[in-house]
Structures are given as structure tokens and as C-alpha cells.
């Protein structure tokens, strides 16, 4: 009888945690996730994977935990005895990290160290394989383009500084103790379940709501910023691939194509047949509907960051050559997928409002 492989995922309630859980369950894994205790439900993205606790043959389990709590991590590790660990948990919002820098450093930086130390303390260093969710934010201020595994880092936010520590402590534990530990340096990846305050989802959600008359305008920050956007579903697959190799290594995961926030907005509006032209410059730049002359997009400096990452373009050649990975979904299809999903959400709200229900409008 073959025993199922066990995976432990931190950040299982997030975008990547949800896609990775689905992917690993399809591969026949027993999946364990760490979820935080919060005062409202935080499992919407994985509710479809939930199994009755009384059912037999369960293969999906959730454990309360937090990356700031060492004893909790030790206990979960000891109890689950995973073959693979995916450390995706993080305070992952770059702008918010300027507001909560110490907490971000604790969770994103020290949290990674806590996990690696727990592996060592429990003597699991030769058994377990560890994936660290590293990020293109490490490159920060542009040093060279495109960015690959040898490009120097220059972090530009408390988030990126915390992730820099996590990156190097992962390398250090690999080199010092022989732990099979990998950094996936993932460039931005999005999906219909992307958090609503990241720029792509904020845009597709606003476009859908504007189309259905629920919102008048989109207020946005730096539209000159350029990102290499891929699809989350493609990116979780390569996290797993990194842990199936003979030796552990670090890989850049990206599409190799960069796009401005401005062009992303134009693409999203065109999905609902609204053509946008851009007028003015700097904070006075506006996105105007060509047919009606209505101003649909305005700049709000509140969304500017104290320090910005102007441009990211990744070179995923190493991952292509060594892992055989390449992105499947193109940006145009990703935008379409996200707008269509947000149209469905907006239609639901319109429907409920017609039925007399009061729906809260949350903007950020
Ligand atoms: P999300 O913000 O969607 O999810 C983050 C997850 O971390 C959530 O499950 C969240 O729980 C959990 N979390 C937050 N704080 C803690 C804590 N103190 N202890 C335990 N868990 C915590 O992020 P993504 O899914 O987009 O990203 C996954 C990882 O990949 C993150 O580490 C992110 O920094 C990194 N990354 C993401 C990229 C992207 O483009 N998406 C690119 C490169 C790296 P809760 O639901 O309760 O808030
Ligand atoms: P990023 O993603 O900071 O790259 O981090 P985000 O979508 O937040 O910002 C991308 C770019 O858009 C600009 N921008 C805005 N951003 C937000 N959130 N809201 C706005 O209104 C807005 N207007 C313009 C930003 O200034 C920025 O230049 C994401 C996260 O998932 C990280 O966890 C991950 O490590 C990196 O991607 C790779």
C-alpha cells in the first residue's frame, strides 16, 4: 500500500494557498493548512475543499496557527509530519507594510526563520522539503532588466526588506544544515480570487461595478508603474515542481512581459466594451470614456507609496530549462477571466439590491 504524501501550507486561506491546495489534492496529496483565528470567516477561497470532520478518508485538514507563534508551529509540524512545506503565509500587501512595518518583519521575515528552526529542532531537516514564497519585490529599485536569479536585490519597502531576510535565511539553512529548501522568486500573479486591494483586482472589480452602474469612478495611484503579471494557477504548479528535483535551488518565475497599470486599466475596460482615452498628466491624468466624455478614472495620491518599484520584468529561463515550466495564460486572457468573474459578483449585488437588500460597498 502506498501512503499519501503530506503537504503543509501556511497562508492556505490566501490566493495562492487556495490554488495550491486544489493542485495538490488533485495530485493525491493529503493537504494540511494553517489558518489564523480571526473574528470573521476567512476561508471563502477554500470552502469548496472543506470536508465534514466526521467523514472517512479525509484528505484536507485545517489547523489554527500563526507565523508569529513558534510553539504553535512546532506542534503543528510534529503532529502533521509533512513531506513538503509551502510557506505562503505573509502580510503580503506592500503599501500596508509601510503602516505595519514591525508586524510585517515579524511575520514575513522571522516567521520563515521560526519554521526553519522548528524543522531543525524536530530533526526533520533530512526528511522535509521547504518552499519559501519569495518575491520580485526583492529587486525593488531597478539594477538591471530583465531580472533573473543573479540580479542584485534592492528592496524598497518594509515588506521587501522582510522578504529579503526570509530569502537569505532559506538559503542559509540549505547551506548550513542541508535542508532541501527553495526560494521561488515569483513575479506578480493574479486571478479572479486575488485580494480586492491589489491593483489588478481593484481595477477589474471597479470596471465591473462601473459597467453595471454600482460605482462612478475608479480612483487609482501610480499608473506608470510596470509589472510582469502572470496567472496564479500557472505559478502554484511550479512551486510543487521546485520541490520534486534532485537538489534544491532558487528560481525566478515570470512571464517576461511587462505592462503599465494604465494599460491594464484600458484592457479591463475594453473587456466590457468601454473605450478609454487618457488625458492630462501627473496627478491630473484622467481616463475618459471615449463615447460619452465621462471621467471614469482619476488619480488619488493617497495610493502612492513612500518608495515605489517602477518596473519589473522577469527572466524565467532557468525555470524553463531546468524545470520544464512555462506560463500558459496570457495577460489578455487573465484580464478577461478576472473581469468576467467580477461582472458575476456585480450582477449578484444588482440582483440583491433589486430584491430590497442593502449591500455594503467597500472601497479602498
Ligand atoms: P494573500 O495575501 O492572498 O494570502 C496571504 C496568506 O497569509 C493568507 O492566508 C493570510 O491569512 C496568511 N497570513 C497573514 N498573516 C499571517 C500570519 N501572521 N500567520 C499565518 N498566516 C498569515 O497572498 P498571496 O496568496 O497572493 O501570496 C502568497 C505568498 O506569496 C505571500 O507570502 C506573498 O508575499 C508571496 N508572493 C505573492 C505574489 C503574488 O503576486 N501574489 C508574488 C510573490 C510572492 P488570512 O487569510 O487570515 O489573512
Ligand atoms: P505589488 O502589487 O505592490 O506589486 O505587490 P499591487 O497590486 O499592490 O501594486 C502593483 C503596482 O500598482 C500600483 N498601484 C496601486 N496598487 C494598489 N494596490 N492600489 C492602487 O490603488 C494602486 N494604484 C497604483 C502600485 O503602486 C504598484 O506599483 C504584489 C503583492 O502580491 C506582493 O505580496 C508580491 O510580493 C508582489 O506583488 C510581487
Coordinates of C-alpha atoms and ligand atoms in Angstrom, one line a residue:
X1 CA 0.0 0.0 0.0
X2 CA 1.4 3.4 -0.9
X3 CA 1.0 6.2 1.6
X4 CA -0.2 9.6 0.6
X5 CA 2.3 12.4 0.5
X6 CA 1.5 15.1 3.1
X7 CA 1.8 18.8 2.4
X8 CA 1.6 21.6 5.0
X9 CA 0.7 25.0 3.6
X10 CA 0.8 28.3 5.5
X11 CA -1.3 31.1 4.0
X12 CA -3.8 28.4 2.9
X13 CA -6.7 30.9 3.0
X14 CA -4.9 33.3 0.6
X15 CA -5.0 33.3 -3.2
X16 CA -2.0 31.0 -3.8
X17 CA -2.9 28.8 -0.8
X18 CA -6.3 28.1 -2.4
X19 CA -4.9 27.3 -5.9
X20 CA -2.0 25.2 -4.4
X21 CA -4.4 23.2 -2.3
X22 CA -6.6 22.3 -5.3
X23 CA -3.5 21.4 -7.3
X24 CA -2.0 19.1 -4.6
X25 CA -5.3 17.4 -3.8
X26 CA -5.6 16.5 -7.5
X27 CA -2.2 15.0 -7.3
X28 CA -3.4 12.8 -4.4
X29 CA -1.7 14.6 -1.5
X30 CA -3.1 14.9 2.0
X31 CA -3.2 18.7 2.5
X32 CA -2.9 20.4 5.8
X33 CA -3.2 24.2 6.1
X34 CA -2.5 26.7 8.8
X35 CA -5.3 29.2 9.2
X36 CA -5.5 32.2 11.6
X37 CA -8.1 32.7 14.2
X38 CA -9.9 35.9 13.1
X39 CA -13.3 37.3 14.2
X40 CA -15.0 36.7 10.8
X41 CA -14.8 33.9 8.3
X42 CA -11.6 33.9 6.3
X43 CA -11.9 30.6 4.5
X44 CA -14.1 31.7 1.5
X45 CA -11.4 30.7 -1.0
X46 CA -11.1 27.2 0.3
X47 CA -14.7 26.5 1.4
X48 CA -15.3 24.3 -1.6
X49 CA -12.4 22.0 -0.4
X50 CA -13.8 21.7 3.1
X51 CA -14.7 18.2 4.3
X52 CA -17.0 17.1 7.0
X53 CA -14.8 16.5 10.1
X54 CA -16.7 13.2 10.7
X55 CA -16.2 11.9 7.2
X56 CA -13.8 8.9 6.5
X57 CA -10.9 9.2 4.1
X58 CA -10.4 12.9 4.7
X59 CA -7.5 14.5 2.8
X60 CA -7.9 18.2 3.7
X61 CA -7.2 19.5 7.2
X62 CA -7.0 22.9 8.8
X63 CA -5.0 23.8 11.9
X64 CA -5.2 27.1 13.8
X65 CA -1.9 28.8 13.8
X66 CA 0.2 31.9 13.2
X67 CA 3.7 32.6 11.9
X68 CA 4.4 34.7 15.0
X69 CA 3.9 31.7 17.3
X70 CA 6.9 29.4 17.5
X71 CA 5.4 26.8 19.8
X72 CA 2.3 26.5 17.6
X73 CA 4.4 25.9 14.5
X74 CA 6.4 23.2 16.3
X75 CA 3.3 21.5 17.5
X76 CA 1.7 21.5 14.0
X77 CA 4.9 20.2 12.4
X78 CA 5.2 17.5 15.0
X79 CA 1.6 16.5 14.6
X80 CA 1.4 16.6 10.8
X81 CA 4.8 15.2 9.9
X82 CA 4.7 16.7 6.4
X83 CA 6.8 15.7 3.4
X84 CA 6.6 19.1 1.9
X85 CA 6.1 22.6 3.4
X86 CA 4.9 25.6 1.4
X87 CA 5.5 28.8 3.4
X88 CA 3.0 31.1 1.7
X89 CA 1.7 32.9 4.8
X90 CA 2.6 36.6 4.9
X91 CA 1.4 40.2 5.4
X92 CA 1.6 40.4 1.7
X93 CA 0.5 44.0 0.9
X94 CA 3.4 46.3 0.0
X95 CA 1.7 49.6 0.8
X96 CA 0.3 48.3 4.1
X97 CA 3.8 47.2 5.1
X98 CA 4.7 50.9 5.4
X99 CA 1.9 51.2 8.0
X100 CA 2.7 48.0 9.9
X101 CA 6.5 47.5 9.3
X102 CA 7.3 45.7 12.5
X103 CA 4.5 43.2 12.2
X104 CA 5.4 42.6 8.6
X105 CA 9.0 42.0 9.6
X106 CA 7.8 39.6 12.3
X107 CA 5.5 37.5 10.1
X108 CA 7.3 37.6 6.7
X109 CA 10.9 37.7 8.0
X110 CA 11.1 36.0 11.4
X111 CA 8.1 33.7 10.6
X112 CA 10.3 32.0 8.0
X113 CA 13.1 31.6 10.4
X114 CA 10.7 30.1 13.0
X115 CA 9.6 27.5 10.6
X116 CA 13.1 26.5 9.5
X117 CA 14.3 26.4 13.1
X118 CA 11.2 24.2 14.0
X119 CA 12.2 21.8 11.2
X120 CA 15.7 21.6 12.7
X121 CA 14.7 21.3 16.3
X122 CA 12.3 18.4 15.4
X123 CA 15.1 16.6 13.5
X124 CA 13.1 16.8 10.2
X125 CA 15.9 18.5 8.3
X126 CA 16.7 15.5 6.2
X127 CA 13.1 14.5 5.6
X128 CA 11.1 17.6 4.8
X129 CA 11.2 19.8 1.7
X130 CA 10.6 23.5 2.2
X131 CA 9.3 26.1 -0.3
X132 CA 9.6 29.8 0.5
X133 CA 7.4 32.4 -1.2
X134 CA 10.0 34.9 -2.3
X135 CA 9.1 37.8 -4.5
X136 CA 10.1 40.1 -7.3
X137 CA 9.8 42.9 -4.8
X138 CA 13.3 41.9 -3.7
X139 CA 14.6 43.6 -6.9
X140 CA 13.0 46.9 -6.0
X141 CA 14.9 49.8 -7.4
X142 CA 16.0 48.8 -10.9
X143 CA 19.5 47.5 -11.2
X144 CA 19.2 45.6 -14.5
X145 CA 16.5 44.3 -16.8
X146 CA 15.2 41.7 -17.2
X147 CA 15.6 40.4 -13.6
X148 CA 16.9 36.9 -13.1
X149 CA 18.4 34.8 -10.3
X150 CA 21.7 36.7 -10.5
X151 CA 20.3 40.3 -10.4
X152 CA 21.2 42.2 -7.2
X153 CA 18.4 42.9 -4.8
X154 CA 17.5 46.4 -3.7
X155 CA 14.3 46.2 -1.6
X156 CA 12.1 49.3 -1.4
X157 CA 9.5 48.6 1.3
X158 CA 9.3 47.0 4.8
X159 CA 7.6 44.1 3.0
X160 CA 10.5 43.6 0.6
X161 CA 13.1 44.0 3.4
X162 CA 11.3 41.3 5.5
X163 CA 11.2 39.0 2.4
X164 CA 14.9 39.7 1.9
X165 CA 15.7 38.2 5.3
X166 CA 13.4 35.3 4.5
X167 CA 15.1 34.7 1.2
X168 CA 18.6 34.6 2.7
X169 CA 17.7 32.6 5.8
X170 CA 16.2 30.0 3.5
X171 CA 19.5 29.9 1.5
X172 CA 21.4 29.8 4.8
X173 CA 19.5 26.9 6.2
X174 CA 20.0 25.0 3.0
X175 CA 23.8 25.6 3.0
X176 CA 24.3 25.2 6.8
X177 CA 22.1 22.2 7.6
X178 CA 21.4 20.6 4.2
X179 CA 17.7 21.3 4.4
X180 CA 16.0 20.9 1.0
X181 CA 14.8 24.5 0.9
X182 CA 13.9 26.5 -2.3
X183 CA 13.1 30.2 -3.0
X184 CA 10.5 30.7 -5.7
X185 CA 11.1 34.4 -6.7
X186 CA 7.7 34.9 -8.1
X187 CA 6.7 37.9 -10.1
X188 CA 3.1 39.3 -9.6
X189 CA 0.4 36.7 -10.3
X190 CA -3.3 37.3 -10.3
X191 CA -6.6 35.6 -10.6
X192 CA -10.3 36.0 -10.0
X193 CA -9.7 35.3 -6.3
X194 CA -6.9 37.9 -6.0
X195 CA -7.3 40.1 -2.9
X196 CA -9.5 43.1 -3.7
X197 CA -6.9 45.7 -2.7
X198 CA -4.2 44.6 -5.1
X199 CA -4.2 46.8 -8.2
X200 CA -5.4 44.3 -10.8
X201 CA -8.4 43.1 -8.8
X202 CA -9.2 46.6 -7.7
X203 CA -9.3 47.6 -11.3
X204 CA -11.4 44.6 -12.6
X205 CA -13.8 44.9 -9.7
X206 CA -14.2 48.7 -10.4
X207 CA -14.7 48.1 -14.1
X208 CA -17.5 45.6 -13.5
X209 CA -19.2 47.9 -11.0
X210 CA -18.9 50.9 -13.3
X211 CA -20.4 48.9 -16.1
X212 CA -23.4 47.8 -14.0
X213 CA -23.9 51.3 -12.5
X214 CA -22.8 50.4 -9.0
X215 CA -19.8 52.8 -9.0
X216 CA -19.0 56.0 -10.9
X217 CA -15.2 56.1 -10.9
X218 CA -12.0 54.3 -10.2
X219 CA -9.5 56.2 -8.0
X220 CA -6.0 54.9 -8.5
X221 CA -2.4 55.6 -7.6
X222 CA 0.7 55.3 -9.8
X223 CA -0.4 54.3 -13.3
X224 CA 3.1 54.5 -14.8
X225 CA 4.3 51.6 -12.7
X226 CA 5.0 48.4 -14.7
X227 CA 4.5 44.8 -13.6
X228 CA 5.1 41.4 -15.1
X229 CA 1.7 39.9 -14.4
X230 CA 1.0 36.1 -14.7
X231 CA -1.8 33.8 -13.7
X232 CA -1.7 32.3 -10.1
X233 CA -2.9 28.9 -11.4
X234 CA 0.2 28.6 -13.5
X235 CA 2.5 29.7 -10.7
X236 CA 1.4 27.3 -7.9
X237 CA 2.3 24.4 -10.2
X238 CA 5.9 25.4 -10.4
X239 CA 6.1 25.7 -6.5
X240 CA 5.5 22.0 -6.5
X241 CA 7.9 21.3 -9.3
X242 CA 10.7 23.0 -7.4
X243 CA 10.3 20.5 -4.5
X244 CA 10.4 17.5 -6.9
X245 CA 14.0 18.0 -8.1
X246 CA 17.2 16.2 -7.1
X247 CA 18.7 19.3 -5.5
X248 CA 17.1 22.4 -4.0
X249 CA 17.6 25.7 -5.8
X250 CA 16.1 29.1 -6.3
X251 CA 14.1 30.1 -9.4
X252 CA 12.6 33.2 -11.0
X253 CA 9.0 32.7 -12.1
X254 CA 7.6 35.3 -14.5
X255 CA 6.2 35.8 -18.0
X256 CA 9.0 38.1 -19.3
X257 CA 6.4 40.7 -20.4
X258 CA 5.8 44.0 -18.6
X259 CA 2.7 46.2 -18.7
X260 CA 1.8 49.5 -17.2
X261 CA -1.0 49.9 -14.7
X262 CA -2.5 52.4 -17.2
X263 CA -2.6 49.7 -20.0
X264 CA -4.1 47.2 -17.6
X265 CA -6.9 49.6 -16.9
X266 CA -7.5 50.2 -20.6
X267 CA -7.6 46.5 -21.3
X268 CA -10.0 45.8 -18.4
X269 CA -12.4 48.5 -19.6
X270 CA -12.3 47.2 -23.2
X271 CA -13.5 43.8 -21.9
X272 CA -16.8 45.4 -21.1
X273 CA -16.8 47.4 -24.4
X274 CA -15.8 50.7 -22.8
X275 CA -13.1 52.6 -24.7
X276 CA -10.8 54.8 -22.5
X277 CA -8.6 57.6 -23.7
X278 CA -6.1 59.2 -21.4
X279 CA -5.9 63.0 -20.9
X280 CA -3.7 65.3 -18.8
X281 CA -0.5 64.3 -17.0
X282 CA 0.8 63.6 -13.5
X283 CA -1.8 63.6 -10.8
X284 CA -4.2 65.4 -13.2
X285 CA -4.2 62.5 -15.7
X286 CA -7.7 61.1 -16.3
X287 CA -9.2 58.1 -18.0
X288 CA -12.1 59.3 -20.1
X289 CA -14.8 57.2 -21.8
X290 CA -14.4 58.0 -25.5
X291 CA -18.1 57.8 -26.4
X292 CA -19.6 59.8 -23.5
X293 CA -16.7 62.0 -22.4
X294 CA -17.3 60.8 -18.8
X295 CA -14.3 60.8 -16.5
X296 CA -14.0 57.2 -15.3
X297 CA -10.5 57.1 -13.8
X298 CA -8.8 59.6 -11.5
X299 CA -5.5 59.7 -9.7
X300 CA -5.6 59.8 -5.9
X301 CA -2.2 60.4 -4.4
X302 CA -3.4 58.5 -1.3
X303 CA -2.4 55.3 -3.1
X304 CA 1.1 56.4 -3.8
X305 CA 3.8 54.6 -1.9
X306 CA 6.7 56.3 0.1
X307 CA 9.1 54.4 -2.3
X308 CA 7.9 52.8 -5.5
X309 CA 9.1 49.8 -7.5
X310 CA 8.9 51.3 -11.0
X311 CA 9.4 48.3 -13.3
X312 CA 9.6 44.5 -13.0
X313 CA 10.3 42.1 -15.9
X314 CA 11.4 38.6 -15.0
X315 CA 13.6 36.2 -17.0
X316 CA 12.3 32.7 -16.3
X317 CA 14.8 30.9 -18.5
X318 CA 16.3 28.8 -15.6
X319 CA 12.8 27.5 -14.6
X320 CA 12.0 26.8 -18.3
X321 CA 15.3 24.9 -18.9
X322 CA 15.6 23.0 -15.6
X323 CA 12.0 22.5 -14.5
X324 CA 10.4 22.5 -17.9
X325 CA 7.9 25.2 -16.7
X326 CA 6.4 27.9 -18.8
X327 CA 3.4 30.2 -18.2
X328 CA 0.2 29.1 -20.1
X329 CA -2.2 32.0 -19.6
X330 CA -1.6 35.3 -21.4
X331 CA -2.3 38.7 -19.8
X332 CA -5.3 39.4 -22.1
X333 CA -7.0 36.1 -21.1
X334 CA -6.2 36.8 -17.4
X335 CA -7.8 40.2 -17.6
X336 CA -10.9 38.7 -19.3
X337 CA -11.1 35.9 -16.7
X338 CA -11.0 38.5 -13.9
X339 CA -13.4 40.9 -15.4
X340 CA -15.9 38.2 -16.2
X341 CA -15.8 37.0 -12.6
X342 CA -16.3 40.5 -11.2
X343 CA -19.2 41.0 -13.5
X344 CA -20.8 38.0 -11.9
X345 CA -20.2 39.4 -8.5
X346 CA -21.6 42.8 -9.5
X347 CA -24.7 41.2 -11.1
X348 CA -25.4 39.4 -7.8
X349 CA -25.3 42.7 -6.0
X350 CA -27.6 44.4 -8.5
X351 CA -30.0 41.4 -8.2
X352 CA -30.0 41.6 -4.4
X353 CA -30.5 45.4 -4.4
X354 CA -33.5 44.9 -6.7
X355 CA -34.8 42.5 -4.1
X356 CA -34.6 45.2 -1.5
X357 CA -31.4 44.0 0.3
X358 CA -28.9 46.6 1.4
X359 CA -25.4 45.7 0.2
X360 CA -22.4 47.3 1.8
X361 CA -20.0 49.0 -0.6
X362 CA -16.4 48.5 0.4
X363 CA -13.8 50.6 -1.3
X364 CA -10.1 51.0 -0.7
Ligands
LIG1 P1 -2.5 36.6 0.2 O1 -2.4 37.9 0.8 O2 -3.7 36.3 -0.7 O3 -2.5 35.5 1.3 C1 -1.7 35.6 2.4 C2 -1.9 34.5 3.4 O4 -1.1 34.6 4.5 C3 -3.4 34.4 3.9 O5 -3.8 33.1 4.1 C4 -3.2 35.1 5.3 O6 -4.3 34.7 6.2 C5 -1.9 34.5 5.7 N1 -1.3 35.2 6.8 C6 -1.2 36.5 7.0 N2 -0.6 36.8 8.2 C7 -0.3 35.6 8.8 C8 0.3 35.2 10.0 N3 0.7 36.1 10.9 N4 0.4 33.9 10.3 C9 0.0 32.9 9.4 N5 -0.6 33.3 8.2 C10 -0.7 34.6 7.9 O7 -1.2 36.3 -0.6 P2 -0.9 35.5 -1.9 O8 -1.6 34.2 -1.9 O9 -1.1 36.4 -3.1 O10 0.7 35.2 -1.8 C11 1.2 34.1 -1.2 C12 2.6 34.3 -0.7 O11 3.4 34.6 -1.9 C13 2.8 35.5 0.2 O12 3.9 35.2 1.0 C14 3.2 36.6 -0.7 O13 4.0 37.6 0.0 C15 4.0 35.9 -1.7 N6 4.1 36.4 -3.1 C16 2.9 36.7 -3.8 C17 2.9 37.2 -5.0 C18 1.7 37.5 -5.8 O14 1.8 38.2 -6.8 N7 0.5 37.0 -5.4 C19 4.2 37.3 -5.8 C20 5.4 36.9 -5.0 C21 5.3 36.5 -3.7 P3 -5.7 35.5 6.3 O15 -6.5 34.9 5.1 O16 -6.2 35.1 7.6 O17 -5.4 36.9 6.1
LIG2 P1 2.7 44.8 -5.6 O1 1.2 44.7 -6.1 O2 3.0 46.0 -4.8 O3 3.5 44.7 -6.9 O4 2.9 43.5 -4.7 P2 0.0 45.8 -6.1 O5 -1.1 45.2 -7.0 O6 -0.4 46.2 -4.7 O7 0.7 47.0 -6.8 C1 1.2 47.0 -8.1 C2 1.5 48.4 -8.6 O8 0.3 49.1 -8.8 C3 0.5 50.4 -8.3 N1 -0.9 51.0 -7.9 C4 -1.7 50.5 -7.0 N2 -1.6 49.5 -6.1 C5 -2.6 49.2 -5.3 N3 -2.6 48.2 -4.5 N4 -3.7 50.0 -5.2 C6 -3.8 51.1 -6.1 O9 -4.8 51.9 -6.0 C7 -2.8 51.4 -7.0 N5 -2.6 52.3 -7.9 C8 -1.4 52.1 -8.5 C9 1.4 50.2 -7.1 O10 2.0 51.4 -6.7 C10 2.4 49.2 -7.7 O11 3.4 49.9 -8.4 C11 2.3 42.3 -5.1 C12 1.9 41.5 -3.8 O12 1.2 40.4 -4.1 C13 3.2 41.1 -3.1 O13 2.9 40.3 -2.0 C14 4.1 40.4 -4.1 O14 5.4 40.0 -3.5 C15 4.4 41.2 -5.3 O15 3.2 41.6 -5.9 C16 5.2 40.5 -6.3

